[in-house]
């Protein structure tokens, strides 16, 4: 093992920490947003996490100690979620952090696009209770156009997470004019069904513009400035399509 690798295992670059959140995994959770992302999703609301060298350095021990302060609030299902950015850009640190959290009997969740093809990913999954897998688009053509990643890599990760025994939640951001048609949702459901992986939950997340000010501060252009946020009525209709197409696949469907 190289000296550089040992250094990466000891500290991770962290963008921010949400002490108690209810939107990123089961129960109440401490959400750790990590720095670095190889994707450039057209609707991303956290462009300030893209830089792998941004944020602040934390040790795994410091984060576990912080989580212990909130353990009482986690309850039976809550715990710690690693999000980003893309947490798998720092796989060895993520693996070490999850290892220490499990030793402290704290539930772990990984919020990822599954877009990093690395042998080290298995080390993270070994101590992951729940994977929140963001399938960005239902086909490679739109990955190329709006995301910049590989759908096949994401699907390979889905199989790896299932093989590791993780609970699987699927997440999918719906953007008007890009992936908000019935056929788009049917394609997504078919993709998941054809994978043969048991999915516990699916979340359709409405596109919003809450990150637009960050683009201005960073001097970046925001390509969806003219696109309206997704309305609740449209989202409810898309959820109905999911239930019609694959009612046996999901135990629960959530916005």
Coordinates of N, CA and C in Angstrom, one line a residue:
X1 N 0.8 -1.2 0.0 CA 0.0 0.0 0.0 C 0.9 1.3 0.0
X2 N 0.6 2.2 -0.9 CA 1.4 3.4 -0.9 C 1.1 4.4 0.2
X3 N 2.1 5.3 0.4 CA 1.9 6.3 1.5 C 0.7 7.2 1.1
X4 N 0.5 7.5 -0.2 CA -0.6 8.4 -0.6 C -1.9 7.7 -0.3
X5 N -2.0 6.4 -0.5 CA -3.3 5.7 -0.2 C -3.6 5.8 1.3
X6 N -2.6 5.5 2.1 CA -2.8 5.6 3.5 C -3.3 6.9 4.0
X7 N -2.8 8.0 3.3 CA -3.2 9.4 3.7 C -4.7 9.6 3.3
X8 N -5.1 9.1 2.1 CA -6.5 9.2 1.7 C -7.4 8.5 2.7
X9 N -7.0 7.3 3.2 CA -7.8 6.5 4.1 C -8.1 7.3 5.4
X10 N -7.1 8.1 5.8 CA -7.2 8.7 7.1 C -8.1 9.9 7.1
X11 N -8.1 10.7 6.0 CA -8.9 11.9 6.0 C -9.7 11.9 4.7
X12 N -10.8 12.6 4.8 CA -11.7 12.8 3.6 C -12.0 14.2 3.5
X13 N -12.3 14.7 2.2 CA -12.6 16.0 1.9 C -14.2 16.1 2.0
X14 N -14.6 17.0 3.0 CA -16.1 17.1 3.2 C -16.6 18.4 2.9
X15 N -17.7 18.5 2.1 CA -18.3 19.8 1.8 C -19.1 20.4 2.9
X16 N -20.0 19.6 3.5 CA -20.8 20.0 4.6 C -21.5 18.9 5.3
X17 N -22.0 19.1 6.5 CA -22.7 18.1 7.3 C -24.1 18.6 7.7
X18 N -25.1 17.8 7.4 CA -26.5 18.1 7.9 C -26.7 17.2 9.1
X19 N -26.9 17.7 10.2 CA -26.9 16.9 11.5 C -28.1 16.0 11.6
X20 N -29.3 16.4 11.2 CA -30.4 15.5 11.3 C -31.3 15.8 10.1
X21 N -31.3 14.9 9.1 CA -32.1 15.1 7.9 C -33.0 13.9 7.7
X22 N -34.2 14.1 7.1 CA -35.1 13.1 6.9 C -35.4 12.7 5.5
X23 N -34.5 13.2 4.6 CA -34.8 13.0 3.2 C -33.8 12.1 2.4
X24 N -32.8 11.6 3.2 CA -31.7 10.8 2.5 C -31.5 9.5 3.2
X25 N -32.5 8.6 3.1 CA -32.4 7.3 3.6 C -33.4 7.1 4.8
X26 N -33.3 5.9 5.3 CA -34.3 5.5 6.4 C -34.2 6.3 7.6
X27 N -35.3 6.7 8.2 CA -35.2 7.4 9.5 C -34.5 8.8 9.5
X28 N -34.2 9.3 10.7 CA -33.5 10.5 10.8 C -32.0 10.2 10.7
X29 N -31.2 11.0 9.9 CA -29.9 10.7 9.6 C -29.0 11.9 9.6
X30 N -27.7 11.7 10.0 CA -26.7 12.7 9.8 C -26.2 12.5 8.4
X31 N -26.3 13.5 7.6 CA -25.9 13.4 6.2 C -24.6 14.2 5.9
X32 N -23.6 13.4 5.4 CA -22.2 14.0 5.2 C -22.1 14.1 3.7
X33 N -21.9 15.4 3.2 CA -21.8 15.7 1.8 C -20.3 15.8 1.5
X34 N -19.9 14.8 0.6 CA -18.4 14.8 0.3 C -18.1 15.6 -0.9
X35 N -16.8 15.9 -1.0 CA -16.3 16.7 -2.2 C -16.0 15.8 -3.3
X36 N -16.2 16.3 -4.5 CA -15.7 15.6 -5.7 C -16.9 14.9 -6.4
X37 N -17.0 15.2 -7.8 CA -18.0 14.5 -8.6 C -17.5 14.5 -10.0
X38 N -17.5 13.3 -10.7 CA -17.0 13.2 -12.1 C -18.1 13.6 -13.1
X39 N -19.4 13.7 -12.6 CA -20.5 14.0 -13.5 C -20.8 15.5 -13.5
X40 N -21.5 15.9 -14.5 CA -21.9 17.3 -14.7 C -23.4 17.3 -15.1
X41 N -24.2 16.8 -14.1 CA -25.6 16.7 -14.4 C -26.2 18.1 -14.7
X42 N -27.0 18.2 -15.7 CA -27.5 19.5 -16.1 C -28.4 20.1 -15.1
X43 N -28.9 19.4 -14.2 CA -29.8 19.9 -13.1 C -29.2 20.0 -11.8
X44 N -27.9 19.7 -11.7 CA -27.2 19.6 -10.4 C -27.4 20.9 -9.6
X45 N -27.7 20.7 -8.3 CA -27.9 21.9 -7.4 C -26.8 22.1 -6.4
X46 N -25.7 21.2 -6.6 CA -24.6 21.4 -5.7 C -23.3 21.5 -6.5
X47 N -23.1 22.4 -7.4 CA -21.9 22.5 -8.2 C -20.7 22.8 -7.3
X48 N -20.9 23.3 -6.1 CA -19.8 23.6 -5.2 C -19.2 22.3 -4.6
X49 N -19.7 21.2 -4.9 CA -19.2 19.9 -4.5 C -18.3 19.2 -5.6
X50 N -18.3 19.8 -6.8 CA -17.6 19.1 -7.9 C -16.1 19.0 -7.7
X51 N -15.5 20.0 -7.0 CA -14.0 20.0 -6.9 C -13.6 19.0 -5.8
X52 N -12.8 18.0 -6.2 CA -12.3 17.0 -5.3 C -11.5 17.6 -4.2
X53 N -10.8 18.8 -4.4 CA -9.9 19.4 -3.5 C -10.6 20.5 -2.6
X54 N -11.9 20.6 -2.8 CA -12.6 21.7 -2.0 C -12.9 21.2 -0.6
X55 N -13.7 22.0 0.1 CA -14.2 21.6 1.4 C -13.2 21.5 2.5
X56 N -13.4 20.8 3.5 CA -12.5 20.7 4.7 C -12.1 19.2 4.9
X57 N -11.0 19.0 5.5 CA -10.6 17.6 5.8 C -11.1 17.2 7.1
X58 N -11.6 16.0 7.2 CA -12.0 15.3 8.4 C -11.4 13.9 8.5
X59 N -11.2 13.5 9.7 CA -10.8 12.1 9.9 C -12.1 11.3 10.1
X60 N -12.0 10.0 9.8 CA -13.2 9.1 10.1 C -13.5 9.1 11.6
X61 N -12.5 9.2 12.4 CA -12.8 9.2 13.9 C -13.6 10.4 14.3
X62 N -13.3 11.6 13.7 CA -14.0 12.8 14.1 C -15.4 12.7 13.6
X63 N -15.7 12.1 12.5 CA -17.1 12.0 12.0 C -17.9 11.0 12.8
X64 N -17.2 9.9 13.2 CA -17.9 9.0 14.0 C -18.3 9.6 15.4
X65 N -17.3 10.3 16.0 CA -17.6 11.0 17.2 C -18.8 12.0 17.1
X66 N -18.8 12.7 16.0 CA -19.9 13.6 15.8 C -21.3 12.9 15.7
X67 N -21.2 11.7 14.9 CA -22.4 10.9 14.8 C -22.9 10.4 16.1
X68 N -22.0 10.1 17.0 CA -22.4 9.6 18.3 C -23.2 10.6 19.1
X69 N -23.0 11.9 18.9 CA -23.7 12.9 19.6 C -25.2 12.8 19.2
X70 N -25.5 12.4 18.0 CA -26.9 12.4 17.6 C -27.6 11.0 17.6
X71 N -26.8 10.0 18.1 CA -27.3 8.6 18.0 C -28.7 8.4 18.7
X72 N -28.9 9.1 19.7 CA -30.2 9.0 20.4 C -31.4 9.3 19.4
X73 N -31.1 10.2 18.5 CA -32.2 10.7 17.6 C -32.4 9.7 16.4
X74 N -31.4 8.9 16.1 CA -31.4 8.0 15.0 C -32.6 7.0 15.1
X75 N -32.9 6.5 16.3 CA -33.9 5.5 16.4 C -33.5 4.2 15.8
X76 N -34.5 3.4 15.4 CA -34.2 2.0 15.0 C -33.6 2.0 13.6
X77 N -34.0 2.9 12.7 CA -33.6 2.9 11.3 C -32.6 3.9 10.9
X78 N -32.6 5.1 11.6 CA -31.7 6.2 11.2 C -30.2 5.9 11.4
X79 N -29.4 6.9 11.0 CA -28.0 6.7 11.1 C -27.2 7.7 10.3
X80 N -26.3 7.3 9.5 CA -25.4 8.2 8.8 C -25.5 7.9 7.3
X81 N -25.7 9.0 6.5 CA -25.7 8.9 5.0 C -24.5 9.6 4.4
X82 N -23.8 8.9 3.6 CA -22.7 9.6 2.8 C -23.3 10.0 1.5
X83 N -23.2 11.3 1.2 CA -23.8 11.9 -0.1 C -22.7 12.8 -0.7
X84 N -23.1 13.6 -1.7 CA -22.1 14.4 -2.3 C -22.7 15.6 -3.1
X85 N -21.9 15.9 -4.1 CA -20.8 15.2 -4.7 C -21.1 13.7 -5.0
X86 N -20.0 13.0 -5.2 CA -20.1 11.6 -5.4 C -19.1 10.9 -4.4
X87 N -19.7 10.3 -3.3 CA -18.9 9.8 -2.2 C -17.9 8.7 -2.7
X88 N -18.2 8.0 -3.8 CA -17.3 7.0 -4.3 C -16.1 7.5 -5.0
X89 N -15.9 8.9 -5.0 CA -14.7 9.4 -5.5 C -13.6 9.4 -4.4
X90 N -14.0 9.1 -3.2 CA -13.1 8.9 -2.1 C -13.4 7.5 -1.4
X91 N -13.3 6.4 -2.2 CA -13.8 5.1 -1.7 C -13.1 4.6 -0.5
X92 N -11.8 4.8 -0.4 CA -11.0 4.2 0.7 C -11.4 4.9 2.0
X93 N -11.6 6.2 1.9 CA -12.1 7.0 3.1 C -13.5 6.6 3.5
X94 N -14.4 6.5 2.5 CA -15.7 6.1 2.7 C -15.8 4.7 3.4
X95 N -14.9 3.8 2.9 CA -14.9 2.4 3.4 C -14.4 2.4 4.9
X96 N -13.4 3.2 5.2 CA -13.0 3.3 6.5 C -14.0 3.9 7.5
X97 N -14.7 5.0 7.0 CA -15.7 5.6 7.8 C -16.9 4.6 8.1
X98 N -17.3 4.0 7.1 CA -18.4 3.0 7.3 C -18.0 1.9 8.2
X99 N -16.8 1.4 8.1 CA -16.3 0.3 8.9 C -16.3 0.8 10.4
X100 N -15.9 2.0 10.7 CA -15.9 2.5 12.0 C -17.4 2.8 12.5
X101 N -18.2 3.2 11.6 CA -19.6 3.4 12.0 C -20.3 2.1 12.4
X102 N -20.0 1.1 11.6 CA -20.7 -0.2 11.9 C -20.1 -0.8 13.2
X103 N -18.8 -0.5 13.5 CA -18.3 -1.0 14.8 C -19.0 -0.3 16.0
X104 N -19.5 1.0 15.7 CA -20.2 1.7 16.7 C -21.7 1.4 16.7
X105 N -22.1 0.4 15.8 CA -23.5 0.0 15.7 C -24.4 1.1 15.2
X106 N -23.9 1.9 14.2 CA -24.6 3.0 13.6 C -24.9 2.6 12.1
X107 N -26.2 2.7 11.7 CA -26.7 2.4 10.4 C -26.0 3.2 9.4
X108 N -25.7 2.6 8.2 CA -25.0 3.4 7.1 C -25.8 3.4 5.8
X109 N -25.8 4.5 5.1 CA -26.4 4.6 3.8 C -25.5 5.3 2.9
X110 N -25.5 4.9 1.6 CA -24.7 5.5 0.6 C -25.5 6.1 -0.5
X111 N -25.5 7.4 -0.7 CA -26.2 8.1 -1.7 C -25.3 8.3 -2.9
X112 N -25.5 7.6 -4.0 CA -24.5 7.5 -5.1 C -25.1 7.4 -6.4
X113 N -24.4 7.8 -7.5 CA -24.8 7.5 -8.8 C -24.1 6.2 -9.3
X114 N -23.3 5.6 -8.5 CA -22.7 4.3 -8.9 C -21.9 4.4 -10.1
X115 N -21.2 5.5 -10.3 CA -20.5 5.8 -11.5 C -19.0 5.7 -11.5
X116 N -18.5 5.2 -10.4 CA -17.0 5.0 -10.2 C -16.7 3.5 -10.3
X117 N -16.1 3.0 -11.5 CA -15.7 1.6 -11.6 C -14.4 1.4 -10.9
X118 N -14.4 1.0 -9.6 CA -13.2 0.8 -8.9 C -13.4 -0.4 -8.0
X119 N -12.2 -1.2 -7.9 CA -12.3 -2.4 -7.0 C -12.5 -2.0 -5.6
X120 N -12.2 -0.7 -5.2 CA -12.3 -0.3 -3.8 C -13.8 -0.1 -3.4
X121 N -14.7 0.0 -4.4 CA -16.1 0.2 -4.1 C -16.6 -1.0 -3.3
X122 N -16.1 -2.2 -3.6 CA -16.6 -3.4 -2.8 C -16.3 -3.2 -1.3
X123 N -15.2 -2.5 -1.0 CA -14.9 -2.2 0.4 C -15.9 -1.3 1.1
X124 N -16.5 -0.4 0.3 CA -17.5 0.5 0.9 C -18.8 -0.3 1.1
X125 N -19.2 -1.1 0.1 CA -20.4 -1.9 0.1 C -20.4 -2.9 1.2
X126 N -19.2 -3.4 1.6 CA -19.1 -4.4 2.7 C -19.7 -3.9 4.0
X127 N -19.8 -2.6 4.2 CA -20.3 -2.0 5.4 C -21.4 -1.0 5.2
X128 N -22.1 -1.2 4.1 CA -23.3 -0.3 3.7 C -24.6 -1.1 3.9
X129 N -25.5 -0.5 4.7 CA -26.8 -1.1 5.0 C -27.7 -0.8 3.8
X130 N -27.8 0.5 3.4 CA -28.7 0.9 2.3 C -28.0 1.7 1.2
X131 N -28.3 1.3 0.0 CA -27.8 2.1 -1.1 C -28.9 2.9 -1.7
X132 N -28.7 4.2 -1.8 CA -29.6 5.1 -2.5 C -29.0 5.4 -3.9
X133 N -29.5 4.6 -4.9 CA -28.8 4.7 -6.2 C -29.6 5.6 -7.1
X134 N -28.9 6.7 -7.6 CA -29.5 7.6 -8.5 C -29.3 7.2 -9.9
X135 N -30.3 6.7 -10.5 CA -30.2 6.4 -12.0 C -30.7 7.6 -12.7
X136 N -29.7 8.3 -13.3 CA -29.9 9.7 -13.8 C -30.9 9.8 -15.0
X137 N -30.7 8.9 -15.9 CA -31.5 8.9 -17.1 C -31.8 7.4 -17.5
X138 N -32.9 7.2 -18.3 CA -33.3 5.8 -18.6 C -32.5 5.2 -19.8
X139 N -31.6 6.0 -20.5 CA -30.9 5.5 -21.6 C -29.5 6.3 -21.7
X140 N -28.6 5.6 -22.4 CA -27.2 6.2 -22.6 C -27.2 7.5 -23.4
X141 N -28.1 7.6 -24.3 CA -28.1 8.8 -25.1 C -28.3 10.0 -24.3
X142 N -29.2 10.0 -23.3 CA -29.4 11.1 -22.4 C -28.4 11.2 -21.3
X143 N -27.7 10.1 -21.0 CA -26.6 10.2 -20.1 C -25.5 11.1 -20.8
X144 N -25.3 10.8 -22.1 CA -24.3 11.5 -22.9 C -24.6 13.0 -23.0
X145 N -25.9 13.3 -23.2 CA -26.4 14.6 -23.4 C -26.5 15.5 -22.2
X146 N -26.9 14.9 -21.1 CA -27.3 15.7 -19.9 C -26.4 15.4 -18.6
X147 N -25.7 14.3 -18.6 CA -25.1 13.8 -17.4 C -23.5 13.7 -17.5
X148 N -23.1 13.0 -18.6 CA -21.7 12.9 -18.8 C -21.1 11.6 -18.2
X149 N -22.0 10.6 -17.9 CA -21.5 9.4 -17.3 C -22.0 8.2 -18.1
X150 N -21.9 7.0 -17.5 CA -22.2 5.7 -18.2 C -23.3 5.0 -17.4
X151 N -24.4 4.8 -18.2 CA -25.6 4.0 -17.6 C -25.1 2.6 -17.3
X152 N -24.3 2.0 -18.1 CA -23.9 0.6 -17.8 C -23.1 0.5 -16.6
X153 N -22.3 1.5 -16.3 CA -21.5 1.5 -15.0 C -22.4 1.6 -13.8
X154 N -23.4 2.4 -13.9 CA -24.4 2.5 -12.8 C -25.2 1.2 -12.6
X155 N -25.6 0.5 -13.7 CA -26.3 -0.7 -13.6 C -25.4 -1.8 -13.1
X156 N -24.1 -1.8 -13.4 CA -23.2 -2.8 -12.8 C -23.1 -2.6 -11.3
X157 N -23.1 -1.3 -10.9 CA -23.0 -1.0 -9.5 C -24.3 -1.5 -8.8
X158 N -25.4 -1.4 -9.4 CA -26.7 -1.9 -8.9 C -26.5 -3.4 -8.6
X159 N -26.0 -4.1 -9.5 CA -25.8 -5.6 -9.3 C -24.8 -5.8 -8.1
X160 N -23.8 -5.0 -8.1 CA -22.8 -5.2 -7.0 C -23.3 -4.9 -5.6
X161 N -24.2 -3.9 -5.6 CA -24.8 -3.5 -4.3 C -25.8 -4.6 -3.8
X162 N -26.5 -5.2 -4.8 CA -27.4 -6.2 -4.5 C -26.7 -7.5 -4.0
X163 N -25.6 -7.8 -4.7 CA -24.8 -9.0 -4.3 C -24.2 -8.8 -3.0
X164 N -23.9 -7.6 -2.6 CA -23.3 -7.3 -1.2 C -24.4 -7.4 -0.1
X165 N -25.6 -7.5 -0.5 CA -26.7 -7.6 0.5 C -27.2 -6.3 1.0
X166 N -27.0 -5.2 0.2 CA -27.5 -3.9 0.6 C -29.0 -3.8 0.3
X167 N -29.7 -3.1 1.1 CA -31.1 -2.6 0.8 C -30.9 -1.6 -0.4
X168 N -31.8 -1.7 -1.4 CA -31.7 -0.9 -2.6 C -32.9 0.1 -2.7
X169 N -32.6 1.4 -2.7 CA -33.5 2.4 -3.0 C -33.1 3.1 -4.3
X170 N -34.0 3.3 -5.2 CA -33.7 4.0 -6.5 C -34.2 5.4 -6.4
X171 N -33.3 6.3 -6.9 CA -33.7 7.7 -6.9 C -33.6 8.2 -8.4
X172 N -34.5 9.2 -8.7 CA -34.5 9.6 -10.1 C -35.0 11.0 -10.2
X173 N -34.2 12.0 -10.6 CA -34.7 13.4 -10.7 C -35.4 13.6 -12.0
X174 N -36.6 14.1 -11.9 CA -37.5 14.3 -13.1 C -37.4 15.8 -13.5
X175 N -37.0 16.0 -14.8 CA -36.9 17.4 -15.3 C -37.8 17.6 -16.4
X176 N -38.7 18.6 -16.3 CA -39.6 18.9 -17.4 C -38.9 19.1 -18.8
X177 N -39.5 18.4 -19.8 CA -38.9 18.5 -21.1 C -37.7 17.6 -21.4
X178 N -37.2 16.9 -20.4 CA -36.1 16.0 -20.6 C -36.4 14.6 -20.3
X179 N -37.1 14.3 -19.1 CA -37.4 12.9 -18.8 C -38.7 12.9 -18.0
X180 N -39.7 13.7 -18.4 CA -41.0 13.7 -17.6 C -42.1 13.2 -18.4
X181 N -41.9 12.4 -19.4 CA -43.0 11.8 -20.2 C -43.3 10.4 -19.6
X182 N -44.5 9.9 -19.9 CA -44.8 8.6 -19.4 C -43.9 7.5 -20.0
X183 N -43.5 7.7 -21.2 CA -42.6 6.7 -21.8 C -41.2 6.7 -21.1
X184 N -40.8 7.9 -20.6 CA -39.5 8.0 -19.9 C -39.6 7.1 -18.6
X185 N -40.7 7.3 -17.9 CA -40.8 6.6 -16.6 C -41.0 5.1 -16.9
X186 N -41.8 4.7 -17.9 CA -41.9 3.3 -18.3 C -40.5 2.7 -18.6
X187 N -39.7 3.4 -19.3 CA -38.4 3.0 -19.7 C -37.5 2.8 -18.4
X188 N -37.6 3.7 -17.5 CA -36.9 3.6 -16.2 C -37.3 2.3 -15.4
X189 N -38.6 2.2 -15.3 CA -39.2 1.0 -14.6 C -38.7 -0.3 -15.3
X190 N -38.8 -0.3 -16.6 CA -38.4 -1.5 -17.3 C -36.9 -1.8 -17.1
X191 N -36.1 -0.8 -17.1 CA -34.7 -0.9 -16.8 C -34.4 -1.6 -15.5
X192 N -35.1 -1.1 -14.5 CA -34.9 -1.7 -13.1 C -35.5 -3.1 -13.1
X193 N -36.6 -3.3 -13.6 CA -37.2 -4.7 -13.6 C -36.3 -5.7 -14.3
X194 N -35.9 -5.3 -15.5 CA -35.0 -6.2 -16.3 C -33.7 -6.5 -15.6
X195 N -33.3 -5.7 -14.7 CA -32.0 -6.0 -14.0 C -32.1 -7.2 -13.1
X196 N -33.4 -7.5 -12.7 CA -33.6 -8.6 -11.8 C -33.3 -8.4 -10.3
X197 N -32.9 -7.1 -10.0 CA -32.5 -6.8 -8.6 C -33.8 -6.4 -7.8
X198 N -33.8 -6.9 -6.6 CA -34.9 -6.5 -5.7 C -34.8 -5.1 -5.2
X199 N -35.7 -4.3 -5.6 CA -35.7 -2.9 -5.2 C -36.7 -2.6 -4.1
X200 N -36.3 -2.0 -3.0 CA -37.2 -1.9 -1.9 C -38.0 -0.6 -2.0
X201 N -37.5 0.4 -2.7 CA -38.2 1.7 -2.7 C -37.7 2.5 -3.9
X202 N -38.6 3.3 -4.4 CA -38.3 4.2 -5.5 C -38.7 5.6 -5.2
X203 N -37.8 6.5 -5.5 CA -38.2 7.9 -5.2 C -38.0 8.7 -6.5
X204 N -39.1 9.4 -6.9 CA -39.0 10.3 -8.0 C -38.9 11.7 -7.4
X205 N -37.8 12.4 -7.7 CA -37.5 13.7 -7.1 C -37.7 14.8 -8.1
X206 N -38.5 15.8 -7.7 CA -38.9 16.9 -8.7 C -37.7 17.8 -8.9
X207 N -37.5 18.2 -10.2 CA -36.5 19.2 -10.5 C -36.8 20.5 -9.8
X208 N -35.8 21.2 -9.2 CA -36.0 22.5 -8.7 C -34.8 23.4 -9.0
X209 N -34.9 24.6 -8.7 CA -33.9 25.6 -9.0 C -33.1 26.2 -7.8
X210 N -33.2 25.4 -6.7 CA -32.6 26.0 -5.5 C -31.1 26.2 -5.6
X211 N -30.4 25.6 -6.5 CA -29.0 25.7 -6.6 C -28.5 26.8 -7.6
X212 N -29.5 27.5 -8.2 CA -29.1 28.5 -9.3 C -28.2 29.6 -8.8
X213 N -28.4 30.0 -7.5 CA -27.5 31.1 -7.0 C -26.0 30.6 -6.9
X214 N -25.8 29.3 -6.6 CA -24.5 28.8 -6.5 C -23.8 28.9 -7.9
X215 N -24.5 28.7 -9.0 CA -23.9 28.8 -10.3 C -23.4 30.3 -10.5
X216 N -24.2 31.2 -10.1 CA -23.8 32.6 -10.2 C -22.6 32.9 -9.4
X217 N -22.5 32.4 -8.2 CA -21.4 32.7 -7.3 C -20.1 32.1 -7.9
X218 N -20.3 30.9 -8.5 CA -19.1 30.2 -9.1 C -18.7 30.7 -10.5
X219 N -19.6 31.6 -11.1 CA -19.3 32.1 -12.4 C -19.6 31.0 -13.5
X220 N -20.5 30.1 -13.2 CA -20.9 29.0 -14.1 C -22.2 29.4 -14.8
X221 N -22.4 28.9 -16.0 CA -23.7 29.1 -16.7 C -24.7 28.0 -16.2
X222 N -25.9 28.4 -16.1 CA -27.0 27.5 -15.7 C -27.9 27.2 -16.9
X223 N -27.8 26.0 -17.5 CA -28.4 25.7 -18.8 C -29.9 25.5 -18.7
X224 N -30.4 25.4 -17.5 CA -31.9 25.1 -17.4 C -32.6 26.4 -16.9
X225 N -32.1 27.5 -17.1 CA -32.7 28.7 -16.5 C -34.1 29.0 -17.0
X226 N -34.4 28.5 -18.2 CA -35.8 28.7 -18.7 C -36.7 27.6 -18.4
X227 N -36.3 26.5 -17.8 CA -37.1 25.4 -17.5 C -37.8 25.6 -16.2
X228 N -39.1 25.3 -16.2 CA -39.9 25.4 -15.0 C -39.7 24.3 -14.0
X229 N -39.8 24.5 -12.7 CA -39.7 23.4 -11.7 C -40.9 22.4 -12.0
X230 N -40.7 21.2 -11.6 CA -41.7 20.2 -11.8 C -42.8 20.3 -10.7
X231 N -44.1 20.4 -11.2 CA -45.2 20.6 -10.3 C -45.6 19.3 -9.6
X232 N -46.2 19.4 -8.4 CA -46.6 18.2 -7.7 C -47.6 17.3 -8.4
X233 N -48.5 18.0 -9.2 CA -49.5 17.2 -9.9 C -48.9 16.3 -11.0
X234 N -47.9 16.8 -11.7 CA -47.2 16.1 -12.7 C -46.4 14.9 -12.0
X235 N -45.8 15.2 -10.9 CA -45.0 14.2 -10.2 C -45.9 13.0 -9.7
X236 N -47.1 13.4 -9.2 CA -48.1 12.4 -8.8 C -48.5 11.5 -9.9
X237 N -48.7 12.1 -11.1 CA -49.1 11.3 -12.3 C -48.0 10.3 -12.7
X238 N -46.8 10.8 -12.6 CA -45.7 9.9 -13.0 C -45.5 8.7 -12.0
X239 N -45.8 9.0 -10.7 CA -45.8 7.9 -9.7 C -46.9 6.9 -10.0
X240 N -48.0 7.4 -10.5 CA -49.1 6.4 -10.9 C -48.6 5.5 -12.0
X241 N -47.9 6.1 -12.9 CA -47.3 5.2 -14.0 C -46.5 4.1 -13.5
X242 N -45.6 4.5 -12.5 CA -44.8 3.5 -11.9 C -45.6 2.3 -11.3
X243 N -46.6 2.7 -10.6 CA -47.5 1.7 -9.9 C -48.2 0.8 -11.0
X244 N -48.6 1.4 -12.1 CA -49.3 0.7 -13.2 C -48.3 -0.3 -13.8
X245 N -47.1 0.2 -14.0 CA -46.1 -0.6 -14.8 C -45.6 -1.8 -14.0
X246 N -45.2 -1.5 -12.8 CA -44.4 -2.5 -12.0 C -44.9 -2.5 -10.5
X247 N -46.2 -2.8 -10.3 CA -46.7 -2.7 -8.9 C -46.0 -3.7 -8.0
X248 N -45.6 -4.8 -8.5 CA -45.0 -5.9 -7.6 C -43.6 -5.6 -7.3
X249 N -42.9 -4.6 -8.0 CA -41.5 -4.4 -7.7 C -41.2 -3.6 -6.5
X250 N -42.1 -2.7 -6.1 CA -41.8 -1.8 -5.0 C -42.7 -2.1 -3.8
X251 N -42.0 -2.1 -2.7 CA -42.8 -2.1 -1.4 C -43.4 -0.7 -1.1
X252 N -42.7 0.3 -1.5 CA -43.2 1.6 -1.2 C -42.7 2.6 -2.4
X253 N -43.5 3.5 -2.7 CA -43.2 4.5 -3.7 C -43.3 5.9 -3.0
X254 N -42.3 6.7 -3.1 CA -42.3 8.0 -2.4 C -41.9 9.0 -3.4
X255 N -42.4 10.3 -3.2 CA -42.0 11.4 -4.0 C -40.5 11.6 -3.8

